[in-house]
C-alpha angles and dihedrals in degrees: 000000000000091000090062096055098073089048091053092049089051093052090047091052091049090050091049091052090048090051091051091051091049091049091049093048091048092050092047092047092048091052093045093050090045091053091048092052096247093132096166094058091041090054091051091052092049090053090052091046095051092047090052096043113019088168087075093062097106094041095056098029096111094047091047092050092048091051093047094051095048093046090049090053090053092048090049092053088053092047091239092149099161091051089055090054091047093051093050091046089055091046093051091050087059096038106027092161098046107120093189093059092045090051093047092052089050090054091054092049092048092050089053092052098255094131098159092052093043090054090057092054093046090048091051090050091052091049090052093046118012088188094059098120095187093053092046093050091047091050091051089051094051093041089068089058098043101042110029116216094246089073089072094048092047094050090047090052098099093178091057093046093050091049093053092043091052094048093046093047091051092049094049093046089052090059108278096132101160118062137187117196109202114206094007098185104180092359096250096137091047090053091048087054094050093046089051089060106263112162097211124029124181127180131187128198128175100198111086091211094050091043091055090044092052091051090054093046094048091048091049089055092052095249100107094117094041102054120055110210118199123200097217146080115279087238088067096049113114138189125261094003095065105007122038091221143337114306128230097219136037117191120190145154097189091141130118131200088283091049099229102048096096092058100256093147095054094043093049093047087054092045094052091048100044114008110033132071113246116280122262108267116250110266094018107146100183131093120307095230112121094028132098132226142172132229113240097051097201143325137229119207120214133185147174137193114243145186110226124163094199093054090046096053091050097050108028131049099235102178135068098202120059108183091320095320113119112226106211133199093253088089125067110205122199140163125233089251096089128132091211089063095053104127134128094283101033129100122261114292090232141043125212133241137167091235096200088060100044110126110256092013125238140264122224111231095185134029118262108278134195109242106175146347127210128191110212090190094061118078090193092054091049094048094047094048098089092041095052118119109249112271110237117214130188109207120193113224109235100182135033115246148109112301102231108153151343112241119205135191137157145221112231109209104205093184138333092293108028128066141164125210124205093191123144092248094053127097092235141139089236129099123210127247112249123202107193115213111227135179125024093341088071092096142119115278127197137208108280094033119117126223113210114206135177118211124196146142109249125177090346093307130111105238132194113197112199104215109172149322114241106208125205091244098061106016121120130211106280121180111223125198098210094180093062095032097231136101113266092218117034092184092058091053092049090052091048092051097044096092098031132097106258133164095323134229106235090216113185096347119121111251121216124184116205131179114252090251090055092051090049089053091051089052092049100100090176090060095045096044093048091051089048090052093048093046091048090054094046096046092047089057093048100039117083114222135193133214093021093286113173114238094237089067094060097081093046093049093048093047090058093055120005092183098044111130095196098070128149094241135053114265136196092269089064106092090211092059120080110212115247116233124205123191121194114194096174115149113253129351111352131179094193095102090056092045089055094044090052090055098051142358096263132135110256126193123201121202094213113135104180112096092218092054093045089054090050093052091047091050091051091048091053094046090050093052094250111151114250087228090064099060122067134166110234097208089064089065100046122102089181111033094181086106128027093200104090135123115285088233140332111305093006133107133197123264095200131014121189116202126194102232109174129045119227089245091065102260130116110259116260114264095009096142093047091048091049091051091050092045091054089057090054096051127096114248089261093036123123134226121208121238103029099186141005124206119197117213129188145163140203117258141175109221124164088181091063091049090053091052095045106048142001107263103228129282100311099082091045091052097248098316116133102237106121100079091054103042090041089065083079098051115118127214095226119064114199139193092043125167100210090183091065103025112115108238146130114238110230100180143016117267111274136188108259105178142345127217114200103200092186094062111013113116102164123073089216122076124165136184138180121210139171119230124195118220114226099179131040119239146097113308104221104155148006111218115200139194138171145250105209112203110207086180132339093279102038125058141162125219117210092207106064135105096262096043118125088200124092124213133246134213138205106228117205119232090221121023117237121223110228135182130210109275096028119132121219128197114223122196110196123188128186109199125168092339093310126113123214130177141191123197128202138163113257 
């Protein structure tokens, strides 16, 4: 026995040496393949190495991460999605506590559209490392998708919560002992039902994030075993698989600003057929046990026609001159919010606004009118809704003004005694549905005119069809049966409308659909004229001229004769003149290339991709006497369109590059500093980058309204239920799409400069500043709204907080408000990191 022991030790030593050699060879191979760019093979060798020698994990962690990320990028470019998941799964088995890998996997999931799953990975990364800035910023970004901001407003709406609690309590006490909550969200209506005494409570929720949140909330309120929460659509709920039997009460608030947009009609038709007990017969005086019912009981839809400048400028091109470019009638512009486009694949036929907070306000042009009623407790009424003939209304105009939109809202009757109104004059969490009026109906109406409107439910959407305006001058006598809401004589109306402008047929005009933010930018004369001024200055400095000709004459001379060889400036046919190239990489539809081409005979490149929008820009170029050789579409030249910032052609550089720096929502565009650094490398020595600099301004404010929209304010608004700590996990520090002009707040300081981004010299994507701010009014500091001064050059700038701005503002909302007194000084630390802005505030 003893003779064998030395031999065994020898073999063990030999095996150990062999293992060391194998580890060394694997490490060397991994490094060699990594250096050669073969990331897949390098990753395989690193996996082998870490399985052989797990003690090396920390030593090679950085190299392993780098290899993983590069290999995942290659797999993504090849659409090998499952291989990406497999690689990250292997990596997390080796590094289960690595916040960087968890965050990176979340980024891949988010880019693929798996927002629920991405949120889980970001959340795990933050738990592992609360200081992981990238994971926190990613989580904030995905939180806006997963838990929409209206959840906070709705839960803070104590009046709404009391109304639902009262209606549910009354129903349960009358004998409705089994309840199904459709679209439970945080579970608040389910918990109201259980607290009212219901024996069986079920809840269903489709969103994975909200389902998990509801489970946590219900458990925290000691009802985990008493409420069964189902992660599914109500349309997929079955008896007895999911529910033991039919329920006596369905509670739901699956309604949007347009009432039907969340699918309440379809879900209640299904519920009445398969999940609810039959309704109580009309006239039945006995007990309610054995019958089914729905909360809400029914709804009444109301509307009014309005004049509203802000709605108009977002949905109708109102000007004929855009920075010197004439916008002719050969183009029909429209926004996606259009009732005529309401089909199975189209966008909603309405947008939403809180009308009492719309910049510039609004003017009612008609009285409030009742448009429709719907009984949620009648299966027949629900089934007939989409088949109903449109209800035709004749609305007398009561005030002269521009007909811009029909605004709709509803009263939700929860039971015989309790109702909720979403009207524009109410203090409510609800917004109103806005139906912009486009085309020829966008006209001035006068007292005595009549607006004829059709109302219907189409493809599960409430739709207002604007038919015509009957003016006093050419209207005929039309009998109207106001009680039944339809015209007594259809033929008479048709005769009256025959010679009127109605919803027009665009005929041979070119149609161009733009997002509302793109239309608002077209209508922003301040924006277009300032860009024209900056471009004129820049091109005059770059463009050589003969005979002392002033630059402003160039456009006029060229317009008279585009092919004239005897011009006062050098042109591209002159071998001594090097053609100037301008690249506009603005997001969405931009007229800046045409504005520049109108100023001088340069080559302009637009980054538009949509064929319809390219055709529109080409048509405008032709009608404005811009040579077709001047305008090009940059995407047509790109072999790799992963980045727009490339050389115009081999051996050439750009003369001017225009970057889109600020998003409409009020945030700096992602990757702006990196794009600016790349753009500078692609410019000629004398070339110019627009914008050159961005200054961020802000001020201290006290705003309860912002607090209400940003987080649930404790247990009081939710009537003692513990919901706030769970839903507030999804609050974000930056609130976007603000209208500072209508936000209710108390200003606590003067505006101050917070930070400056020099796009001509900045190389780091992290810029920080520290400033002192003096308080001039006492109050509770709740937020710091901010906006931008965008310097196109040193003499021309754009402010994103002005009356004509198409940009909204943003605000940093404090987790905990700070009480301040007049005369106090606060120290603000502002950090710009990877296009995100963060702040800390302390007393000096």
